[in-house]
Amino acid sequence: MDITTVLTDILIVLVAAKVAAELAERVGVPAVVGEIVAGVLVGPSMLGLVGHHDEVLRTLGEIGVILLLLEVGMEMDLGELSKVGRASLLVATVGVICPMVLGIGAMELIGDDFKTSLFVGAALTATSVGITARVFGDLRALATTEARIVLGAAVADDVMGLVVLTVVVRLVTEGSVSALSVAGIVGVAVAFLVVGGAVGLRLSGPLFALVARLSRSTGTMVALALAFTLAFARVADAAKLAPIVGAFVAGLALTRSDQSDRIRRELAPVGHLFIPVFFLQIGIDAQIGAFGHATVLRDAALLLLAAVAGKLVSPLGAAGSPGDKLLIGIGMLPRGEVGLIFATIGLSNGVLDDNLYAALLLVVLVTTLATPQILKLRYTRLNAARRAQVDVTDVMPPGGWLGVTDDMVDLAARPPESASLELALQAAVAVGRREPGRELVEWLTGLPESALRWRRDALDDLLDLIERGNGRSWRFLDTTGVLAAAAPDLARALETRRSGSMAIDQLESYRFPALERLRRLDAGAPVAIEAERLLHPDWLVLALLLVDALEHEPAPGDTARAVVRRLGVGTEAEAEIGSLIDDRHLPWAAALRAGAFSEEAVTQLASHLDTPERARALYVLSALTNGDRPTWELTRLRELHRLVQEVLAHDQLTGEEARNLIGRRRTEAIALASDDEAVRDRLARAPRPYVIRQEPSAMARHAKLLNPPPHGREARVRVGPNGEPDTWYVDVAARDRHGLLAVVTGVLADHDLDVVEAVVATWPDRIALESFLVRAAIAPDRVGLERDVAAAFDQPLESPLLADVTIAFDNASSPWHTVCEVTAADKPGLLHVIATAFAAAHVEVVAATIVATDALADDRFELVDADGNKLDDDAQEAVRRFLCGGVTTRRSWFGRRTYAPVAAATTP
């Protein structure tokens, strides 16, 4: 098979998988089903875009199933497995044995040999925990007794299913079957799970801690985690077990590593590529024509009957336990992913023919698609019956509606619906350290959604929950559906936070590290002291919750505003909390930059934050959300905050103007200017970044130069000494035009003026000021400069390429602009070369800082695009291209100037 065919097949499969998954999710069907159907469509049975015998695709699918079992292992909490309880364990055991026995019986009726019957019976044992968990979640019933039994049983079912798979595959592929051989295979499988798991658990922690400490490449951790998994798969294969058993054990081992979250996060994109290939391969291998054969439909009907009956009797294991037994049985029905793995292995080993494979595929699809609807119908009826039988009282018992003991929180009496939200929040705090009682869970899950909608009266209980609750508290609210009804935006954010499509109700996605750090703060810690000074500590607590909860949201600030708006805290709180979330990265980016503590940098940050309260809240939030940073970084953040507070408290004045340095500087500059009203107006409308950087005396000088405004092609220049030997200021006023800085710096270079510093500003009426500090032995020629600048307006922009240049962009450290740092060997005309590249890239310079030391120039520019926004990736790439490749001007057929690099160059 040639490479073109292979690449085409991969292209078709990846696109088909993602399109099918998106469509399936939109119509409420599991993505797995959509991917199988897509495989049928693109396979030989229908469109024929992909063939049966593409070994590359088959290999990718094998990698996908290994990653799938790795994911199952990593999502399996061994602590939860040990707590599934007697009922769940017995339900799982009955749910494995009965379908297997009935499946073997059905196959004997059909007339197949015993090995095939044994394999088909084993294929009917698996339960898909992902599908069942999702349906219970949609019903707000994850916390019910039935759901907990089913999910616990499904966890145990996965482990039993892997043992059954291993044993059956060995039996059907090795000639004879005896009690001794069965015992030996079971012993090997169990030993591998126990010994391999124990060795992996002991090895994974120190191994991946060492990798995290020594690695520098971003891909090292995920590559070694995958290698670790493949090594376990290889050992399993050497032990004559299925490689997927090794992948499962590797997943169990990796859960105990401190790096498990990072591994899971970095492996997720790899799984998104390979796992769908496995499910598409199932559809590709299916013969669609076989689905219409009478024998296939007969076999599928018999197997479906055996599969359903076997799972419906599984609740016998829960005899004596509370809960609806029929609901438990229905929850055990879907076969899903594990059943498909059985079918695929059977086909590849020649145990199943095409017809039997099609019959098994039909059983999996029917149970997967039908179970959610049947489960919803049964739960709805059951819930209605329970509500009709309950007596509700309006009289609160002496101890309150909740009965709280050392290990349990339950209802003392059935309260009215009007008290439901407040009681749910109070119960969640107690559930953080106790088990929820059955009556409490059934009451909450049975309430109509309208009873749990947010009410402003519940705010105090919510704040108490945020301060005193934990992951168990939030999981309780989520699984009972309270969170989705009261704060749907927050519930959706937590849904996206949950890692993996087969998560079994883990606590990890309900933990909020920033809040936990706040609780652990020492009273004398700098962050604790600043937090105590806040006028609105409740706003900070809400922001700390949201900054973690919304970490995967595309627009967390907007979502935070929506959540706060629903809570009814007030418009001021909504604006402040939204701003804190928007600016969450700003203090760190600013603190870690070179020159972070300079007056210019600190003043700019202070003017953005505007008030000491906002600056203090943002400092506390930033410190707590990144509490694991090195000590030196935290020290820089603290020092930057101290300086910002000093700026905002300048001169110990009172009122809003005391916090507005821009207003104070404007006022001083106006006092220094003439009585000319136009000059004073020019100062009043001076751009904010310009005011931050300029002393009042310079601002007054500039305003006089700008009035009256320069006309059309006029360039107005003022020259004067700067107070140091051979140092002069050159102020240039002109109407703003594209590439003005490039034009002016080119003229300065032609006059042999070495630019030391530059300030650029443009007023709303498009009058531009460019002020330079230059070095020259004699005073610059003002008249000559005016003449040459005006003449250069019509000249095309040209600049040579710039070799050995380093370019860095930063969109985080300034609220308004993209910061661009250009480092290159210092030489005459360097600023002109840089400014010409900016002009060619259609980028405007807001401000420039020119620094040259030891023959090296380190220039810092604040840039915006033509619309006044920060630069996107394309604009940044254009700047790099023109800086490294030079600029030449061309004219189009219509006489319009366009720019192109002088030479192709590799951008650093």
PDB file of C-alpha atoms in Angstrom, residues 323-578:
ATOM      1  CA  GLY A 323     -33.498   1.020  46.012  1.00  0.00           C
ATOM      2  CA  ASP A 324     -35.634   0.016  43.060  1.00  0.00           C
ATOM      3  CA  LYS A 325     -34.334  -3.303  41.744  1.00  0.00           C
ATOM      4  CA  LEU A 326     -35.743  -2.870  38.240  1.00  0.00           C
ATOM      5  CA  LEU A 327     -34.007   0.506  37.914  1.00  0.00           C
ATOM      6  CA  ILE A 328     -30.721  -1.129  38.949  1.00  0.00           C
ATOM      7  CA  GLY A 329     -31.184  -3.883  36.357  1.00  0.00           C
ATOM      8  CA  ILE A 330     -31.959  -1.402  33.573  1.00  0.00           C
ATOM      9  CA  GLY A 331     -28.871   0.602  34.531  1.00  0.00           C
ATOM     10  CA  MET A 332     -26.724  -2.509  33.954  1.00  0.00           C
ATOM     11  CA  LEU A 333     -27.993  -3.062  30.389  1.00  0.00           C
ATOM     12  CA  PRO A 334     -25.765  -0.983  28.036  1.00  0.00           C
ATOM     13  CA  ARG A 335     -22.755  -2.856  26.648  1.00  0.00           C
ATOM     14  CA  GLY A 336     -20.927   0.068  25.027  1.00  0.00           C
ATOM     15  CA  GLU A 337     -17.162   0.163  24.572  1.00  0.00           C
ATOM     16  CA  VAL A 338     -16.116  -3.034  26.386  1.00  0.00           C
ATOM     17  CA  GLY A 339     -18.590  -5.182  24.449  1.00  0.00           C
ATOM     18  CA  LEU A 340     -17.204  -3.749  21.219  1.00  0.00           C
ATOM     19  CA  ILE A 341     -13.673  -4.668  22.284  1.00  0.00           C
ATOM     20  CA  PHE A 342     -14.834  -8.266  22.840  1.00  0.00           C
ATOM     21  CA  ALA A 343     -16.440  -8.378  19.398  1.00  0.00           C
ATOM     22  CA  THR A 344     -13.363  -6.979  17.663  1.00  0.00           C
ATOM     23  CA  ILE A 345     -10.993  -9.412  19.355  1.00  0.00           C
ATOM     24  CA  GLY A 346     -13.302 -12.294  18.417  1.00  0.00           C
ATOM     25  CA  LEU A 347     -13.337 -11.249  14.765  1.00  0.00           C
ATOM     26  CA  SER A 348      -9.559 -10.742  14.588  1.00  0.00           C
ATOM     27  CA  ASN A 349      -8.900 -14.142  16.188  1.00  0.00           C
ATOM     28  CA  GLY A 350     -11.258 -15.928  13.822  1.00  0.00           C
ATOM     29  CA  VAL A 351     -13.617 -16.973  16.626  1.00  0.00           C
ATOM     30  CA  LEU A 352     -16.497 -14.961  15.148  1.00  0.00           C
ATOM     31  CA  ASP A 353     -17.556 -14.982  11.522  1.00  0.00           C
ATOM     32  CA  ASP A 354     -19.008 -11.919   9.796  1.00  0.00           C
ATOM     33  CA  ASN A 355     -22.603 -12.876  10.620  1.00  0.00           C
ATOM     34  CA  LEU A 356     -22.000 -13.466  14.312  1.00  0.00           C
ATOM     35  CA  TYR A 357     -19.928 -10.305  14.497  1.00  0.00           C
ATOM     36  CA  ALA A 358     -22.841  -8.368  12.966  1.00  0.00           C
ATOM     37  CA  ALA A 359     -25.263  -9.946  15.471  1.00  0.00           C
ATOM     38  CA  LEU A 360     -23.072  -8.956  18.430  1.00  0.00           C
ATOM     39  CA  LEU A 361     -22.726  -5.458  16.989  1.00  0.00           C
ATOM     40  CA  LEU A 362     -26.519  -5.162  16.793  1.00  0.00           C
ATOM     41  CA  VAL A 363     -26.839  -6.238  20.445  1.00  0.00           C
ATOM     42  CA  VAL A 364     -24.328  -3.593  21.542  1.00  0.00           C
ATOM     43  CA  LEU A 365     -26.006  -0.859  19.480  1.00  0.00           C
ATOM     44  CA  VAL A 366     -29.531  -1.724  20.644  1.00  0.00           C
ATOM     45  CA  THR A 367     -28.631  -1.850  24.350  1.00  0.00           C
ATOM     46  CA  THR A 368     -26.612   1.346  24.030  1.00  0.00           C
ATOM     47  CA  LEU A 369     -29.372   3.292  22.278  1.00  0.00           C
ATOM     48  CA  ALA A 370     -32.425   1.864  24.058  1.00  0.00           C
ATOM     49  CA  THR A 371     -31.203   1.871  27.663  1.00  0.00           C
ATOM     50  CA  PRO A 372     -31.171   5.668  28.172  1.00  0.00           C
ATOM     51  CA  GLN A 373     -34.798   5.959  27.106  1.00  0.00           C
ATOM     52  CA  ILE A 374     -35.962   3.000  29.223  1.00  0.00           C
ATOM     53  CA  LEU A 375     -33.961   4.241  32.209  1.00  0.00           C
ATOM     54  CA  LYS A 376     -35.475   7.713  31.946  1.00  0.00           C
ATOM     55  CA  LEU A 377     -38.995   6.312  31.693  1.00  0.00           C
ATOM     56  CA  ARG A 378     -38.578   4.060  34.739  1.00  0.00           C
ATOM     57  CA  TYR A 379     -36.944   6.769  36.854  1.00  0.00           C
ATOM     58  CA  THR A 380     -39.609   9.350  35.984  1.00  0.00           C
ATOM     59  CA  ARG A 381     -42.420   7.006  36.991  1.00  0.00           C
ATOM     60  CA  LEU A 382     -40.636   5.924  40.136  1.00  0.00           C
ATOM     61  CA  ASN A 383     -39.969   9.505  41.135  1.00  0.00           C
ATOM     62  CA  ALA A 384     -43.589  10.526  40.603  1.00  0.00           C
ATOM     63  CA  ALA A 385     -44.783   7.607  42.728  1.00  0.00           C
ATOM     64  CA  ARG A 386     -42.371   8.479  45.536  1.00  0.00           C
ATOM     65  CA  ARG A 387     -43.457  12.114  45.611  1.00  0.00           C
ATOM     66  CA  ALA A 388     -47.125  11.143  45.751  1.00  0.00           C
ATOM     67  CA  GLN A 389     -46.532   8.964  48.811  1.00  0.00           C
ATOM     68  CA  VAL A 390     -44.641  11.546  50.902  1.00  0.00           C
ATOM     69  CA  ASP A 391     -46.232  13.701  53.572  1.00  0.00           C
ATOM     70  CA  VAL A 392     -44.923  17.276  53.561  1.00  0.00           C
ATOM     71  CA  THR A 393     -45.122  19.453  56.687  1.00  0.00           C
ATOM     72  CA  ASP A 394     -44.718  23.193  57.083  1.00  0.00           C
ATOM     73  CA  VAL A 395     -43.736  22.851  60.744  1.00  0.00           C
ATOM     74  CA  MET A 396     -39.975  22.721  61.211  1.00  0.00           C
ATOM     75  CA  PRO A 397     -38.849  20.096  63.759  1.00  0.00           C
ATOM     76  CA  PRO A 398     -37.143  21.464  66.925  1.00  0.00           C
ATOM     77  CA  GLY A 399     -33.643  20.616  65.634  1.00  0.00           C
ATOM     78  CA  GLY A 400     -34.253  21.908  62.105  1.00  0.00           C
ATOM     79  CA  TRP A 401     -35.087  20.176  58.845  1.00  0.00           C
ATOM     80  CA  LEU A 402     -31.728  18.392  58.705  1.00  0.00           C
ATOM     81  CA  GLY A 403     -30.720  15.640  61.072  1.00  0.00           C
ATOM     82  CA  VAL A 404     -26.921  15.595  61.370  1.00  0.00           C
ATOM     83  CA  THR A 405     -24.996  12.864  63.178  1.00  0.00           C
ATOM     84  CA  ASP A 406     -21.284  12.082  63.286  1.00  0.00           C
ATOM     85  CA  ASP A 407     -21.411  10.102  60.053  1.00  0.00           C
ATOM     86  CA  MET A 408     -24.714  10.941  58.334  1.00  0.00           C
ATOM     87  CA  VAL A 409     -26.840  13.907  57.257  1.00  0.00           C
ATOM     88  CA  ASP A 410     -30.486  13.240  56.397  1.00  0.00           C
ATOM     89  CA  LEU A 411     -33.914  14.818  56.583  1.00  0.00           C
ATOM     90  CA  ALA A 412     -35.494  15.037  60.009  1.00  0.00           C
ATOM     91  CA  ALA A 413     -38.832  15.666  58.274  1.00  0.00           C
ATOM     92  CA  ARG A 414     -39.963  16.327  54.717  1.00  0.00           C
ATOM     93  CA  PRO A 415     -39.771  20.139  54.267  1.00  0.00           C
ATOM     94  CA  PRO A 416     -41.764  22.308  51.858  1.00  0.00           C
ATOM     95  CA  GLU A 417     -40.286  22.978  48.401  1.00  0.00           C
ATOM     96  CA  SER A 418     -39.824  26.668  49.251  1.00  0.00           C
ATOM     97  CA  ALA A 419     -36.967  25.741  51.601  1.00  0.00           C
ATOM     98  CA  SER A 420     -35.237  23.379  49.182  1.00  0.00           C
ATOM     99  CA  LEU A 421     -32.365  25.518  47.861  1.00  0.00           C
ATOM    100  CA  GLU A 422     -31.211  26.797  51.253  1.00  0.00           C
ATOM    101  CA  LEU A 423     -31.429  23.294  52.725  1.00  0.00           C
ATOM    102  CA  ALA A 424     -29.503  21.817  49.803  1.00  0.00           C
ATOM    103  CA  LEU A 425     -26.640  24.278  50.369  1.00  0.00           C
ATOM    104  CA  GLN A 426     -26.638  23.660  54.123  1.00  0.00           C
ATOM    105  CA  ALA A 427     -26.691  19.904  53.570  1.00  0.00           C
ATOM    106  CA  ALA A 428     -23.769  20.170  51.121  1.00  0.00           C
ATOM    107  CA  VAL A 429     -21.579  21.692  53.854  1.00  0.00           C
ATOM    108  CA  ALA A 430     -22.430  18.785  56.162  1.00  0.00           C
ATOM    109  CA  VAL A 431     -21.932  16.209  53.375  1.00  0.00           C
ATOM    110  CA  GLY A 432     -18.321  17.392  53.106  1.00  0.00           C
ATOM    111  CA  ARG A 433     -17.542  15.150  56.105  1.00  0.00           C
ATOM    112  CA  ARG A 434     -20.545  12.826  56.262  1.00  0.00           C
ATOM    113  CA  GLU A 435     -22.558  10.516  54.061  1.00  0.00           C
ATOM    114  CA  PRO A 436     -25.844  11.849  52.618  1.00  0.00           C
ATOM    115  CA  GLY A 437     -28.903   9.939  53.801  1.00  0.00           C
ATOM    116  CA  ARG A 438     -31.258   8.204  51.408  1.00  0.00           C
ATOM    117  CA  GLU A 439     -34.242  10.406  52.302  1.00  0.00           C
ATOM    118  CA  LEU A 440     -32.246  13.574  51.642  1.00  0.00           C
ATOM    119  CA  VAL A 441     -30.989  12.361  48.261  1.00  0.00           C
ATOM    120  CA  GLU A 442     -34.391  11.122  47.102  1.00  0.00           C
ATOM    121  CA  TRP A 443     -36.043  14.376  48.173  1.00  0.00           C
ATOM    122  CA  LEU A 444     -33.552  16.583  46.305  1.00  0.00           C
ATOM    123  CA  THR A 445     -33.457  14.480  43.143  1.00  0.00           C
ATOM    124  CA  GLY A 446     -37.230  14.315  43.088  1.00  0.00           C
ATOM    125  CA  LEU A 447     -37.802  18.071  43.319  1.00  0.00           C
ATOM    126  CA  PRO A 448     -38.933  19.942  40.219  1.00  0.00           C
ATOM    127  CA  GLU A 449     -36.231  22.153  38.749  1.00  0.00           C
ATOM    128  CA  SER A 450     -38.303  25.264  39.487  1.00  0.00           C
ATOM    129  CA  ALA A 451     -37.983  24.642  43.243  1.00  0.00           C
ATOM    130  CA  LEU A 452     -34.187  24.809  43.015  1.00  0.00           C
ATOM    131  CA  ARG A 453     -33.828  27.929  40.894  1.00  0.00           C
ATOM    132  CA  TRP A 454     -31.612  30.565  42.411  1.00  0.00           C
ATOM    133  CA  ARG A 455     -33.007  32.944  45.011  1.00  0.00           C
ATOM    134  CA  ARG A 456     -31.158  35.922  46.466  1.00  0.00           C
ATOM    135  CA  ASP A 457     -32.064  34.712  49.985  1.00  0.00           C
ATOM    136  CA  ALA A 458     -29.716  31.730  49.549  1.00  0.00           C
ATOM    137  CA  LEU A 459     -26.580  33.868  49.040  1.00  0.00           C
ATOM    138  CA  ASP A 460     -25.374  33.618  52.654  1.00  0.00           C
ATOM    139  CA  ASP A 461     -25.696  29.819  52.526  1.00  0.00           C
ATOM    140  CA  LEU A 462     -23.759  29.761  49.246  1.00  0.00           C
ATOM    141  CA  LEU A 463     -20.933  31.864  50.679  1.00  0.00           C
ATOM    142  CA  ASP A 464     -20.814  29.569  53.720  1.00  0.00           C
ATOM    143  CA  LEU A 465     -20.556  26.589  51.369  1.00  0.00           C
ATOM    144  CA  ILE A 466     -17.716  28.208  49.412  1.00  0.00           C
ATOM    145  CA  GLU A 467     -15.784  28.911  52.608  1.00  0.00           C
ATOM    146  CA  ARG A 468     -16.428  25.637  54.483  1.00  0.00           C
ATOM    147  CA  GLY A 469     -17.349  23.078  51.822  1.00  0.00           C
ATOM    148  CA  ASN A 470     -15.041  20.740  49.923  1.00  0.00           C
ATOM    149  CA  GLY A 471     -15.035  18.558  46.830  1.00  0.00           C
ATOM    150  CA  ARG A 472     -17.598  16.173  48.316  1.00  0.00           C
ATOM    151  CA  SER A 473     -19.938  19.109  48.942  1.00  0.00           C
ATOM    152  CA  TRP A 474     -19.807  20.281  45.321  1.00  0.00           C
ATOM    153  CA  ARG A 475     -20.118  16.763  43.952  1.00  0.00           C
ATOM    154  CA  PHE A 476     -23.226  16.297  46.097  1.00  0.00           C
ATOM    155  CA  LEU A 477     -24.820  19.436  44.634  1.00  0.00           C
ATOM    156  CA  ASP A 478     -23.863  18.398  41.108  1.00  0.00           C
ATOM    157  CA  THR A 479     -25.032  14.793  41.297  1.00  0.00           C
ATOM    158  CA  THR A 480     -28.368  15.749  42.866  1.00  0.00           C
ATOM    159  CA  GLY A 481     -28.961  18.320  40.117  1.00  0.00           C
ATOM    160  CA  VAL A 482     -29.090  21.284  42.507  1.00  0.00           C
ATOM    161  CA  LEU A 483     -26.166  23.016  40.829  1.00  0.00           C
ATOM    162  CA  ALA A 484     -27.598  22.680  37.313  1.00  0.00           C
ATOM    163  CA  ALA A 485     -30.899  24.185  38.443  1.00  0.00           C
ATOM    164  CA  ALA A 486     -29.508  27.000  40.600  1.00  0.00           C
ATOM    165  CA  ALA A 487     -26.350  27.960  38.672  1.00  0.00           C
ATOM    166  CA  PRO A 488     -26.395  26.342  35.207  1.00  0.00           C
ATOM    167  CA  ASP A 489     -23.357  28.283  33.929  1.00  0.00           C
ATOM    168  CA  LEU A 490     -21.276  27.016  36.832  1.00  0.00           C
ATOM    169  CA  ALA A 491     -22.595  23.473  36.386  1.00  0.00           C
ATOM    170  CA  ARG A 492     -21.638  23.501  32.697  1.00  0.00           C
ATOM    171  CA  ALA A 493     -18.162  24.754  33.555  1.00  0.00           C
ATOM    172  CA  LEU A 494     -17.668  21.927  36.046  1.00  0.00           C
ATOM    173  CA  GLU A 495     -18.864  19.481  33.401  1.00  0.00           C
ATOM    174  CA  THR A 496     -16.102  20.588  31.028  1.00  0.00           C
ATOM    175  CA  ARG A 497     -13.659  20.376  33.922  1.00  0.00           C
ATOM    176  CA  ARG A 498     -14.298  16.714  34.444  1.00  0.00           C
ATOM    177  CA  SER A 499     -11.537  14.776  32.774  1.00  0.00           C
ATOM    178  CA  GLY A 500     -12.315  11.902  30.459  1.00  0.00           C
ATOM    179  CA  SER A 501     -15.570  10.654  29.017  1.00  0.00           C
ATOM    180  CA  MET A 502     -15.621   7.646  31.365  1.00  0.00           C
ATOM    181  CA  ALA A 503     -15.156   9.462  34.685  1.00  0.00           C
ATOM    182  CA  ILE A 504     -16.997   7.678  37.494  1.00  0.00           C
ATOM    183  CA  ASP A 505     -17.871  10.582  39.759  1.00  0.00           C
ATOM    184  CA  GLN A 506     -14.410  11.582  40.888  1.00  0.00           C
ATOM    185  CA  LEU A 507     -13.712  14.386  43.329  1.00  0.00           C
ATOM    186  CA  GLU A 508     -10.841  15.929  41.384  1.00  0.00           C
ATOM    187  CA  SER A 509     -12.997  18.166  39.198  1.00  0.00           C
ATOM    188  CA  TYR A 510     -14.809  19.505  42.274  1.00  0.00           C
ATOM    189  CA  ARG A 511     -11.703  20.740  44.058  1.00  0.00           C
ATOM    190  CA  PHE A 512     -10.772  24.417  43.926  1.00  0.00           C
ATOM    191  CA  PRO A 513      -7.060  24.865  44.731  1.00  0.00           C
ATOM    192  CA  ALA A 514      -7.220  28.657  45.147  1.00  0.00           C
ATOM    193  CA  LEU A 515      -9.899  28.385  47.833  1.00  0.00           C
ATOM    194  CA  GLU A 516      -7.986  25.613  49.566  1.00  0.00           C
ATOM    195  CA  ARG A 517      -4.870  27.809  49.671  1.00  0.00           C
ATOM    196  CA  LEU A 518      -6.930  30.646  51.160  1.00  0.00           C
ATOM    197  CA  ARG A 519      -8.052  28.368  53.993  1.00  0.00           C
ATOM    198  CA  ARG A 520      -4.464  27.278  54.671  1.00  0.00           C
ATOM    199  CA  LEU A 521      -2.992  30.795  54.832  1.00  0.00           C
ATOM    200  CA  ASP A 522      -1.109  31.706  57.987  1.00  0.00           C
ATOM    201  CA  ALA A 523      -2.525  34.779  59.707  1.00  0.00           C
ATOM    202  CA  GLY A 524       0.687  36.761  59.266  1.00  0.00           C
ATOM    203  CA  ALA A 525       1.317  35.850  55.624  1.00  0.00           C
ATOM    204  CA  PRO A 526       1.462  38.880  53.265  1.00  0.00           C
ATOM    205  CA  VAL A 527      -1.407  37.512  51.170  1.00  0.00           C
ATOM    206  CA  ALA A 528      -3.546  36.918  54.282  1.00  0.00           C
ATOM    207  CA  ILE A 529      -2.895  40.464  55.493  1.00  0.00           C
ATOM    208  CA  GLU A 530      -3.974  41.936  52.170  1.00  0.00           C
ATOM    209  CA  ALA A 531      -7.060  39.701  52.054  1.00  0.00           C
ATOM    210  CA  GLU A 532      -8.120  40.951  55.500  1.00  0.00           C
ATOM    211  CA  ARG A 533      -7.934  44.559  54.263  1.00  0.00           C
ATOM    212  CA  LEU A 534     -10.470  44.021  51.493  1.00  0.00           C
ATOM    213  CA  LEU A 535     -13.727  45.923  51.805  1.00  0.00           C
ATOM    214  CA  HIS A 536     -15.610  43.127  49.989  1.00  0.00           C
ATOM    215  CA  PRO A 537     -14.039  39.796  50.985  1.00  0.00           C
ATOM    216  CA  ASP A 538     -17.137  37.951  49.724  1.00  0.00           C
ATOM    217  CA  TRP A 539     -16.362  39.140  46.196  1.00  0.00           C
ATOM    218  CA  LEU A 540     -12.868  37.680  46.482  1.00  0.00           C
ATOM    219  CA  VAL A 541     -14.262  34.343  47.679  1.00  0.00           C
ATOM    220  CA  LEU A 542     -16.610  34.192  44.688  1.00  0.00           C
ATOM    221  CA  ALA A 543     -13.767  35.134  42.327  1.00  0.00           C
ATOM    222  CA  LEU A 544     -11.520  32.406  43.775  1.00  0.00           C
ATOM    223  CA  LEU A 545     -14.247  29.831  43.185  1.00  0.00           C
ATOM    224  CA  LEU A 546     -14.856  30.998  39.627  1.00  0.00           C
ATOM    225  CA  VAL A 547     -11.212  31.368  38.586  1.00  0.00           C
ATOM    226  CA  ASP A 548     -10.714  27.618  39.078  1.00  0.00           C
ATOM    227  CA  ALA A 549     -14.188  26.478  38.041  1.00  0.00           C
ATOM    228  CA  LEU A 550     -14.029  28.387  34.743  1.00  0.00           C
ATOM    229  CA  GLU A 551     -10.426  27.506  33.841  1.00  0.00           C
ATOM    230  CA  HIS A 552     -11.497  25.665  30.660  1.00  0.00           C
ATOM    231  CA  GLU A 553     -14.082  28.220  29.536  1.00  0.00           C
ATOM    232  CA  PRO A 554     -13.250  30.120  26.325  1.00  0.00           C
ATOM    233  CA  ALA A 555     -14.396  33.448  27.859  1.00  0.00           C
ATOM    234  CA  PRO A 556     -14.141  32.976  31.644  1.00  0.00           C
ATOM    235  CA  GLY A 557     -14.707  36.660  32.420  1.00  0.00           C
ATOM    236  CA  ASP A 558     -18.024  36.724  30.573  1.00  0.00           C
ATOM    237  CA  THR A 559     -19.140  33.467  32.172  1.00  0.00           C
ATOM    238  CA  ALA A 560     -18.161  34.801  35.607  1.00  0.00           C
ATOM    239  CA  ARG A 561     -20.302  37.898  35.037  1.00  0.00           C
ATOM    240  CA  ALA A 562     -23.227  35.689  34.027  1.00  0.00           C
ATOM    241  CA  VAL A 563     -22.871  33.573  37.183  1.00  0.00           C
ATOM    242  CA  VAL A 564     -22.628  36.614  39.480  1.00  0.00           C
ATOM    243  CA  ARG A 565     -25.573  38.258  37.706  1.00  0.00           C
ATOM    244  CA  ARG A 566     -27.693  35.170  38.375  1.00  0.00           C
ATOM    245  CA  LEU A 567     -26.635  35.181  42.028  1.00  0.00           C
ATOM    246  CA  GLY A 568     -27.979  38.727  42.379  1.00  0.00           C
ATOM    247  CA  VAL A 569     -24.947  40.084  44.208  1.00  0.00           C
ATOM    248  CA  GLY A 570     -25.239  43.431  42.420  1.00  0.00           C
ATOM    249  CA  THR A 571     -23.955  45.164  39.303  1.00  0.00           C
ATOM    250  CA  GLU A 572     -20.849  46.503  41.051  1.00  0.00           C
ATOM    251  CA  ALA A 573     -19.874  43.006  42.220  1.00  0.00           C
ATOM    252  CA  GLU A 574     -20.567  41.653  38.735  1.00  0.00           C
ATOM    253  CA  ALA A 575     -18.223  44.211  37.157  1.00  0.00           C
ATOM    254  CA  GLU A 576     -15.465  43.787  39.748  1.00  0.00           C
ATOM    255  CA  ILE A 577     -15.471  39.979  39.788  1.00  0.00           C
ATOM    256  CA  GLY A 578     -15.581  39.851  35.985  1.00  0.00           C
TER     257      GLY A 578
END
